[in-house]
Coordinates of C-alpha atoms in Angstrom, one line a residue:
X1 CA -8.4 -55.5 24.9
X2 CA -11.9 -54.7 23.5
X3 CA -11.5 -51.1 24.4
X4 CA -8.1 -50.9 22.6
X5 CA -9.7 -52.5 19.6
X6 CA -12.3 -49.9 19.6
X7 CA -9.8 -47.1 19.9
X8 CA -7.7 -48.5 17.0
X9 CA -10.7 -49.0 14.7
X10 CA -11.0 -45.3 13.7
X11 CA -7.4 -45.3 12.8
X12 CA -7.6 -48.3 10.5
X13 CA -10.9 -47.1 9.1
X14 CA -9.3 -43.7 8.2
X15 CA -6.3 -45.1 6.8
X16 CA -8.5 -47.5 4.6
X17 CA -10.6 -44.6 3.5
X18 CA -7.5 -42.4 2.7
X19 CA -6.0 -45.3 0.6
X20 CA -9.3 -45.7 -1.4
X21 CA -9.3 -41.9 -2.0
X22 CA -5.7 -41.9 -3.2
X23 CA -6.5 -44.6 -5.7
X24 CA -9.8 -42.9 -6.8
X25 CA -7.9 -39.6 -7.4
X26 CA -5.1 -41.2 -9.2
X27 CA -7.8 -43.0 -11.6
X28 CA -9.6 -39.7 -12.0
X29 CA -6.5 -37.9 -13.1
X30 CA -5.9 -40.6 -15.7
X31 CA -9.5 -40.4 -16.9
X32 CA -9.5 -36.6 -17.1
X33 CA -6.2 -36.6 -19.0
X34 CA -7.4 -39.4 -21.5
X35 CA -10.8 -37.4 -22.0
X36 CA -8.7 -34.3 -22.7
X37 CA -6.5 -36.0 -25.3
X38 CA -9.5 -37.8 -26.8
X39 CA -11.4 -34.5 -27.1
X40 CA -8.6 -32.6 -29.1
X41 CA -6.7 -35.4 -31.0
X42 CA -9.1 -38.2 -31.8
X43 CA -10.1 -36.9 -35.0
X44 CA -6.6 -36.5 -36.3
X45 CA -5.9 -40.2 -35.9
X46 CA -6.9 -40.6 -39.5
X47 CA -7.3 -37.3 -41.2
X48 CA -4.9 -34.5 -41.5
X49 CA -5.0 -30.7 -42.2
X50 CA -8.2 -28.9 -42.9
X51 CA -10.0 -32.3 -43.7
X52 CA -10.3 -32.8 -40.0
X53 CA -12.5 -29.6 -39.6
X54 CA -14.6 -30.5 -42.6
X55 CA -15.1 -34.2 -41.6
X56 CA -15.7 -33.6 -37.9
X57 CA -17.6 -30.4 -38.0
X58 CA -18.8 -29.9 -41.5
X59 CA -17.9 -26.2 -41.5
X60 CA -14.9 -24.2 -42.4
X61 CA -12.8 -22.7 -39.7
X62 CA -14.7 -24.8 -37.3
X63 CA -12.5 -23.8 -34.2
X64 CA -13.3 -20.1 -34.6
X65 CA -15.9 -20.1 -32.0
X66 CA -14.2 -22.4 -29.4
X67 CA -12.5 -21.0 -26.3
X68 CA -9.9 -23.9 -26.5
X69 CA -7.4 -22.0 -24.3
X70 CA -9.9 -21.7 -21.4
X71 CA -10.7 -25.4 -21.6
X72 CA -7.1 -26.2 -21.5
X73 CA -6.4 -23.8 -18.6
X74 CA -9.4 -25.1 -16.7
X75 CA -8.4 -28.8 -17.0
X76 CA -4.8 -27.8 -16.0
X77 CA -6.3 -26.0 -12.9
X78 CA -8.3 -29.2 -12.0
X79 CA -5.4 -31.5 -12.3
X80 CA -3.4 -29.3 -10.1
X81 CA -6.3 -29.2 -7.5
X82 CA -6.3 -33.2 -7.5
X83 CA -2.6 -33.4 -7.2
X84 CA -2.7 -31.0 -4.2
X85 CA -5.4 -33.2 -2.7
X86 CA -3.5 -36.2 -3.2
X87 CA -0.6 -34.7 -1.4
X88 CA -2.6 -33.6 1.4
X89 CA -4.1 -37.0 1.8
X90 CA -0.7 -38.9 1.6
X91 CA 0.6 -36.3 4.3
X92 CA -2.3 -37.0 6.6
X93 CA -1.9 -40.9 6.3
X94 CA 1.9 -40.5 7.1
X95 CA 0.9 -38.2 10.2
X96 CA -1.8 -40.9 11.2
X97 CA 0.9 -43.6 11.0
X98 CA 3.3 -41.5 13.2
X99 CA 0.7 -41.0 15.9
X100 CA -0.2 -44.7 15.8
X101 CA 3.5 -45.6 16.3
X102 CA 3.7 -43.2 19.2
X103 CA 0.6 -44.8 20.9
X104 CA -1.4 -41.6 20.3
X105 CA -5.2 -41.7 19.5
X106 CA -6.9 -38.5 19.0
X107 CA -9.2 -39.2 16.0
X108 CA -12.9 -38.8 16.5
X109 CA -15.8 -39.4 14.2
X110 CA -16.7 -35.6 14.2
X111 CA -13.1 -34.7 13.2
X112 CA -13.1 -37.4 10.5
X113 CA -16.3 -36.1 9.2
X114 CA -15.1 -32.5 9.2
X115 CA -11.8 -33.4 7.7
X116 CA -13.4 -35.4 4.7
X117 CA -16.0 -32.6 4.2
X118 CA -13.4 -29.7 4.1
X119 CA -10.3 -31.4 2.7
X120 CA -11.7 -34.0 0.3
X121 CA -15.5 -33.5 -0.5
X122 CA -15.2 -29.7 -1.0
X123 CA -12.1 -29.7 -3.4
X124 CA -13.7 -32.5 -5.4
X125 CA -16.9 -30.5 -5.7
X126 CA -15.0 -27.5 -7.0
X127 CA -13.1 -29.4 -9.5
X128 CA -16.4 -31.0 -10.6
X129 CA -18.0 -27.5 -10.9
X130 CA -15.0 -26.0 -12.7
X131 CA -15.3 -28.7 -15.4
X132 CA -19.0 -28.6 -15.7
X133 CA -19.1 -24.9 -16.1
X134 CA -16.6 -24.4 -18.9
X135 CA -18.3 -23.2 -22.0
X136 CA -17.2 -24.6 -25.4
X137 CA -19.5 -23.4 -28.1
X138 CA -20.7 -26.2 -30.4
X139 CA -21.2 -25.7 -34.1
X140 CA -24.6 -24.1 -33.6
X141 CA -22.9 -21.6 -31.6
X142 CA -20.2 -20.5 -34.0
X143 CA -20.7 -16.9 -34.9
X144 CA -23.1 -16.4 -31.9
X145 CA -22.7 -14.2 -29.1
X146 CA -21.2 -16.7 -26.6
X147 CA -17.7 -16.3 -27.3
X148 CA -17.4 -12.8 -28.6
X149 CA -19.6 -11.1 -26.0
X150 CA -18.7 -13.1 -22.9
X151 CA -14.8 -13.3 -23.2
X152 CA -14.4 -13.9 -19.5
X153 CA -17.1 -16.5 -18.8
X154 CA -14.7 -19.4 -18.9
X155 CA -12.0 -17.6 -16.7
X156 CA -13.8 -17.5 -13.5
X157 CA -15.1 -20.5 -11.5
X158 CA -17.4 -18.9 -9.0
X159 CA -21.0 -19.2 -10.1
X160 CA -21.9 -15.7 -8.9
X161 CA -19.2 -14.0 -11.1
X162 CA -20.4 -16.0 -14.1
X163 CA -24.1 -15.2 -13.5
X164 CA -23.0 -11.4 -13.2
X165 CA -20.9 -11.1 -16.4
X166 CA -23.3 -13.2 -18.6
X167 CA -25.1 -11.0 -21.2
X168 CA -28.7 -10.2 -19.8
X169 CA -31.2 -10.3 -22.8
X170 CA -34.5 -8.3 -22.3
X171 CA -37.6 -10.4 -21.7
X172 CA -39.6 -11.3 -24.8
X173 CA -36.7 -9.9 -27.1
X174 CA -37.9 -6.4 -26.8
X175 CA -35.7 -3.3 -27.0
X176 CA -35.5 -1.4 -23.9
X177 CA -35.6 2.4 -23.1
X178 CA -31.8 2.4 -23.7
X179 CA -32.4 1.2 -27.3
X180 CA -30.6 -2.1 -26.7
X181 CA -31.7 -5.7 -26.6
X182 CA -29.6 -6.7 -23.8
X183 CA -27.7 -5.4 -21.0
X184 CA -23.9 -5.9 -20.0
X185 CA -22.7 -6.2 -16.4
X186 CA -19.2 -4.6 -16.4
X187 CA -16.2 -5.5 -14.3
X188 CA -12.7 -4.0 -14.3
X189 CA -10.4 -5.6 -16.8
X190 CA -7.7 -5.9 -14.1
X191 CA -10.1 -8.3 -12.3
X192 CA -8.4 -11.2 -14.2
X193 CA -5.0 -10.5 -12.4
X194 CA -6.7 -10.8 -8.9
X195 CA -8.9 -13.9 -9.7
X196 CA -8.4 -15.8 -6.5
X197 CA -9.2 -12.7 -4.3
X198 CA -12.3 -11.8 -6.5
X199 CA -13.6 -15.4 -6.3
X200 CA -13.2 -15.4 -2.6
X201 CA -15.0 -12.0 -2.6
X202 CA -17.8 -13.3 -4.6
X203 CA -18.3 -16.6 -2.6
X204 CA -21.4 -16.2 -0.6
X205 CA -25.0 -17.6 -0.1
X206 CA -27.4 -15.7 -2.1
X207 CA -29.8 -13.5 0.1
X208 CA -27.6 -14.3 3.4
X209 CA -25.4 -11.8 5.0
X210 CA -22.2 -10.7 3.3
X211 CA -18.9 -11.2 5.0
X212 CA -17.5 -8.0 6.6
X213 CA -15.2 -7.5 3.8
X214 CA -15.3 -4.0 2.5
X215 CA -11.5 -3.7 3.0
X216 CA -11.3 -6.6 0.4
X217 CA -13.5 -4.7 -2.0
X218 CA -11.3 -1.5 -1.5
X219 CA -8.2 -3.6 -2.1
X220 CA -9.5 -5.2 -5.3
X221 CA -10.6 -1.7 -6.5
X222 CA -7.1 -0.1 -5.8
X223 CA -5.6 -3.0 -7.9
X224 CA -7.6 -2.1 -10.8
X225 CA -10.6 -4.3 -10.3
X226 CA -13.0 -1.6 -10.7
X227 CA -15.8 -1.5 -11.1
X228 CA -16.5 -4.5 -8.8
X229 CA -19.4 -6.9 -9.6
X230 CA -22.5 -6.3 -7.7
X231 CA -23.2 -9.0 -4.9
X232 CA -26.6 -10.5 -4.0
X233 CA -26.0 -10.6 -0.2
X234 CA -27.1 -8.4 2.7
X235 CA -24.5 -5.9 4.0
X236 CA -23.8 -5.9 7.6
X237 CA -24.3 -2.9 9.7
X238 CA -23.3 -2.0 13.1
X239 CA -25.3 -4.1 15.8
X240 CA -26.0 -1.0 17.8
X241 CA -26.7 1.4 15.0
X242 CA -28.5 4.6 16.4
X243 CA -30.0 7.3 14.4
X244 CA -27.7 10.0 13.2
X245 CA -27.7 13.4 14.8
X246 CA -29.9 16.2 13.1
X247 CA -28.3 18.1 10.2
X248 CA -28.0 21.3 12.2
X249 CA -25.8 19.3 14.8
X250 CA -24.1 16.8 12.7
X251 CA -21.9 19.0 10.4
X252 CA -19.4 19.7 13.4
X253 CA -20.0 17.1 15.8
X254 CA -18.1 13.7 16.2
X255 CA -20.7 10.9 15.3
X256 CA -21.6 8.2 17.9
X257 CA -19.0 5.4 18.0
X258 CA -21.8 2.8 17.8
X259 CA -22.7 3.8 14.2
X260 CA -19.5 2.4 12.8
X261 CA -18.4 -1.2 12.3
X262 CA -14.8 -1.1 13.7
X263 CA -13.8 -4.7 13.0
X264 CA -11.5 -3.7 10.0
X265 CA -9.8 -0.7 11.6
X266 CA -7.0 -0.5 14.1
X267 CA -9.0 1.9 16.3
X268 CA -12.4 1.0 18.0
X269 CA -13.8 4.6 18.5
X270 CA -13.3 8.0 17.2
X271 CA -11.2 9.1 20.2
X272 CA -8.6 6.7 19.2
X273 CA -8.3 8.4 15.8
X274 CA -6.7 11.5 17.3
X275 CA -3.5 13.0 15.9
X276 CA -1.8 12.4 19.3
X277 CA -2.2 8.7 19.0
X278 CA 0.7 7.1 17.1
X279 CA -1.2 3.9 16.7
X280 CA -4.5 5.5 15.1
X281 CA -4.0 3.3 11.9
X282 CA -3.7 6.1 9.2
X283 CA -1.1 8.7 8.0
X284 CA -3.0 10.7 5.6
X285 CA -5.0 13.8 6.7
X286 CA -3.8 13.6 10.4
X287 CA -6.2 15.6 12.5
X288 CA -9.1 15.3 10.3
X289 CA -11.2 13.6 13.1
X290 CA -10.7 16.6 15.4
X291 CA -13.5 18.8 14.8
X292 CA -12.0 21.9 16.7
X293 CA -9.1 21.9 14.1
X294 CA -11.4 21.1 11.2
X295 CA -13.4 24.2 11.9
X296 CA -10.4 26.6 11.3
X297 CA -9.9 25.3 7.7
X298 CA -10.6 27.7 4.7
X299 CA -12.1 30.4 7.1
X300 CA -9.1 31.6 9.1
X301 CA -6.1 33.2 7.3
X302 CA -2.7 31.7 8.1
X303 CA 0.9 32.8 7.3
X304 CA 1.0 30.1 4.4
X305 CA 0.6 32.1 1.2
X306 CA -0.8 28.8 -0.6
X307 CA -3.9 28.8 1.6
X308 CA -7.0 30.4 -0.1
X309 CA -10.2 31.3 1.9
X310 CA -13.6 29.9 0.7
X311 CA -14.9 33.6 0.8
X312 CA -12.0 34.6 -1.7
X313 CA -12.7 31.9 -4.0
X314 CA -16.6 32.5 -4.1
X315 CA -16.1 36.0 -4.6
X316 CA -14.5 35.2 -8.0
X317 CA -17.8 33.9 -9.3
X318 CA -20.6 35.5 -7.1
X319 CA -23.8 33.4 -6.7
X320 CA -22.5 31.0 -9.6
X321 CA -21.2 28.2 -7.7
X322 CA -23.9 25.7 -6.6
X323 CA -22.5 22.1 -6.9
X324 CA -19.1 20.7 -7.0
X325 CA -16.7 17.9 -6.2
X326 CA -14.0 17.6 -3.5
X327 CA -11.4 15.3 -4.8
X328 CA -9.3 14.9 -1.5
X329 CA -8.6 13.0 1.5
X330 CA -10.6 14.1 4.4
X331 CA -13.8 13.7 6.6
X332 CA -16.0 16.2 4.6
X333 CA -15.1 19.4 6.2
X334 CA -14.8 21.2 2.9
X335 CA -18.2 20.1 1.9
X336 CA -19.5 21.1 5.5
X337 CA -18.1 24.6 4.8
X338 CA -19.6 24.8 1.4
X339 CA -22.9 23.6 2.7
X340 CA -23.0 26.6 5.1
X341 CA -22.8 28.7 1.7
X342 CA -25.7 26.7 0.3
X343 CA -23.4 24.8 -2.1
X344 CA -23.7 20.9 -2.5
X345 CA -20.3 19.3 -2.6
X346 CA -19.8 15.5 -3.3
X347 CA -16.6 14.2 -1.4
X348 CA -14.6 11.4 -2.8
X349 CA -13.2 9.1 -0.1
X350 CA -11.3 5.9 0.6
X351 CA -11.1 4.3 3.9
X352 CA -7.4 4.4 4.3
X353 CA -6.9 3.0 7.8
X354 CA -9.9 5.0 9.1
X355 CA -13.8 5.3 8.5
X356 CA -13.6 8.2 6.3
X357 CA -16.7 7.3 4.3
X358 CA -18.8 6.6 7.5
X359 CA -17.6 10.0 8.9
X360 CA -18.6 11.9 5.9
X361 CA -22.1 10.3 5.8
X362 CA -22.7 10.6 9.4
X363 CA -22.0 14.4 9.2
X364 CA -25.0 14.5 6.7
X365 CA -22.9 14.8 3.6
X366 CA -22.4 12.7 0.4
X367 CA -19.3 10.4 0.3
X368 CA -18.3 9.1 -3.2
X369 CA -16.5 5.7 -2.7
X370 CA -14.0 5.9 -5.8
X371 CA -10.4 5.2 -6.6
X372 CA -8.0 7.3 -8.8
X373 CA -8.4 4.5 -11.4
X374 CA -12.0 5.1 -12.2
X375 CA -13.7 7.6 -14.5
X376 CA -15.9 10.2 -12.6
X377 CA -19.5 9.1 -12.6
X378 CA -20.6 12.5 -13.8
X379 CA -21.9 13.8 -17.0
X380 CA -19.9 16.3 -19.2
X381 CA -19.9 20.1 -18.3
X382 CA -22.0 19.7 -15.1
X383 CA -19.8 20.6 -12.1
X384 CA -19.3 24.3 -11.0
X385 CA -16.3 23.6 -8.9
X386 CA -13.6 21.0 -8.5
X387 CA -11.5 21.1 -5.4
X388 CA -8.4 18.8 -4.8
X389 CA -6.1 18.7 -1.8
X390 CA -3.9 16.0 -0.2
X391 CA -4.9 13.1 -2.6
X392 CA -3.0 13.8 -5.8
X393 CA 0.7 14.9 -4.9
X394 CA 4.0 14.4 -6.0
X395 CA 3.7 10.5 -5.8
X396 CA 1.5 10.3 -8.7
X397 CA 2.6 9.1 -12.3
X398 CA 2.5 11.9 -14.8
X399 CA 0.5 9.9 -17.3
X400 CA -2.1 8.8 -14.8
X401 CA -2.4 12.7 -13.6
X402 CA -2.9 13.6 -17.2
X403 CA -5.8 11.2 -17.6
X404 CA -7.3 12.4 -14.3
X405 CA -7.0 16.1 -15.2
X406 CA -8.6 15.4 -18.5
X407 CA -11.6 13.8 -16.8
X408 CA -12.0 16.7 -14.5
X409 CA -11.9 19.1 -17.5
X410 CA -14.7 16.8 -18.9
X411 CA -17.0 17.2 -15.9
X412 CA -16.3 20.9 -15.3
X413 CA -18.7 23.2 -16.9
X414 CA -17.5 26.2 -19.1
X415 CA -16.7 29.0 -16.5
X416 CA -16.4 26.5 -13.7
X417 CA -13.6 26.7 -11.3
X418 CA -10.6 24.3 -10.6
X419 CA -9.2 24.8 -7.1
X420 CA -6.0 23.2 -6.6
X421 CA -5.4 23.5 -2.9
X422 CA -1.7 23.0 -1.6
X423 CA -0.6 20.4 -4.1
X424 CA 3.0 19.7 -3.1
X425 CA 5.9 17.8 -5.0
X426 CA 9.6 17.7 -5.2
X427 CA 11.0 20.9 -6.4
X428 CA 12.7 19.4 -9.4
X429 CA 9.3 17.9 -10.5
X430 CA 7.5 21.2 -10.4
X431 CA 7.8 22.1 -14.0
X432 CA 6.4 18.7 -15.1
X433 CA 3.3 19.1 -13.0
X434 CA 2.8 22.8 -13.9
X435 CA 2.8 21.9 -17.5
X436 CA -0.1 19.4 -16.8
X437 CA -2.0 22.1 -15.1
X438 CA -1.5 24.7 -17.5
X439 CA -2.1 22.6 -20.8
X440 CA -5.7 23.3 -20.8
X441 CA -5.3 27.2 -21.0
X442 CA -7.6 28.0 -18.2
X443 CA -7.9 31.5 -16.9
X444 CA -5.7 32.2 -13.8
X445 CA -7.4 34.0 -10.8
X446 CA -4.9 32.8 -8.4
X447 CA -1.5 31.1 -8.7
X448 CA 1.0 30.6 -5.7
X449 CA 4.2 28.6 -5.5
X450 CA 5.9 28.6 -2.1
X451 CA 8.1 26.4 -0.2
X452 CA 7.0 23.4 2.0
X453 CA 10.6 22.1 2.9
X454 CA 14.1 22.3 1.6
X455 CA 13.2 20.0 -1.3
X456 CA 9.4 20.3 -1.6
X457 CA 7.1 23.1 -2.7
X458 CA 3.4 23.8 -2.5
X459 CA 1.3 24.8 -5.6
X460 CA -2.1 26.4 -5.1
X461 CA -4.2 27.8 -8.0
X462 CA -7.7 28.9 -8.9
X463 CA -8.2 28.3 -12.5
X464 CA -11.4 29.0 -14.7
X465 CA -12.4 26.6 -17.6
X466 CA -12.8 28.6 -21.0
X467 CA -16.0 28.3 -22.9
X468 CA -14.7 26.1 -25.9
X469 CA -17.9 26.5 -27.9
X470 CA -17.0 24.9 -31.4

């Protein structure tokens, strides 16, 4: 009997704790609701109209600096969390009662401690922090920078996001080399649409190791949350990382498998990425990880009229092409071929199911981790060459394509070359895309249109930007 009473004691204790928690949460919901009502409506019990503002605040248009919507949204969010927590507790109590009726006893003190910590204490703490961190400017802050310069500060709960987007004033109030008194830390405007994912991405211990979540970062960027906030955690690398091959070997040699973290890919080595493997995990640029095939590109003439050779392109501007951008999907082979001509090429890359960025870097080339959403991080009139292949094809919206082309025109120097390499689209859409390419009035050095299939066509062109000296 003594043993039975000991076994039943944890159940009775847990049920008692659950009951008190339910009462506590119910009371907390009522208190928060009353506080909210008191905050907004107490002054209106005796006064009406503009007299409320003059009496309660002493200034005209007193609510101009208040982020009331953010406060209301935050309180509603907290109430929803409390309601969800109460439902969880009620469900747990019912489950325990069923187990008790069935004569089962699987509750231990470690389980109880973990349950209270994860399902009760942590949600309550998050709700508490959410309310504590809301910023509602007082009278002294009206007209200040709090509301106007930090419009998203009340939207996010995670402390690291709030610290990142808060305006950073220079020490001692001095003007810096950029001739500003403060620095803004920017994030993409679409970050507000992926709030939950971004807050999970920014939840970490400062100076500790980051989660292995580059794929989450890429997903956020592709959904418009670009640029992402900086993080103050340490990036993980491969546990068996080895020094890369020398530059005279690395250009056309598959890197060592141990230099890549494979946890977020379907494959676990470079051999698995072969085009012969139907389960390789990616569909763009098939064969890009096979160096024997890559070596043939842009140096061997094929029967396809839309393929140009590097020697043909460079002959158009002898000794003038020095730096450029490859806006494509690939593993850096175009940049490798141009490096052999003493030309430096930056290669844009996204890890679309395979380690494209890692592959480019391990070959001794420069990857640029960027999405089509983002403005190119180069100054105006600086690039000698822009090459594109396999990235912007007939799937892209015409307006987005227009913005991208104008950005390319911005960074391409006068006399620079735009190499459109085997752009393909539906035959009926060709005129629309041709208009976008021709609207800049570039000089045509090469222009080829040929069939890709019954309904699709290739377009390749080599165009030169005019001077435009106004």
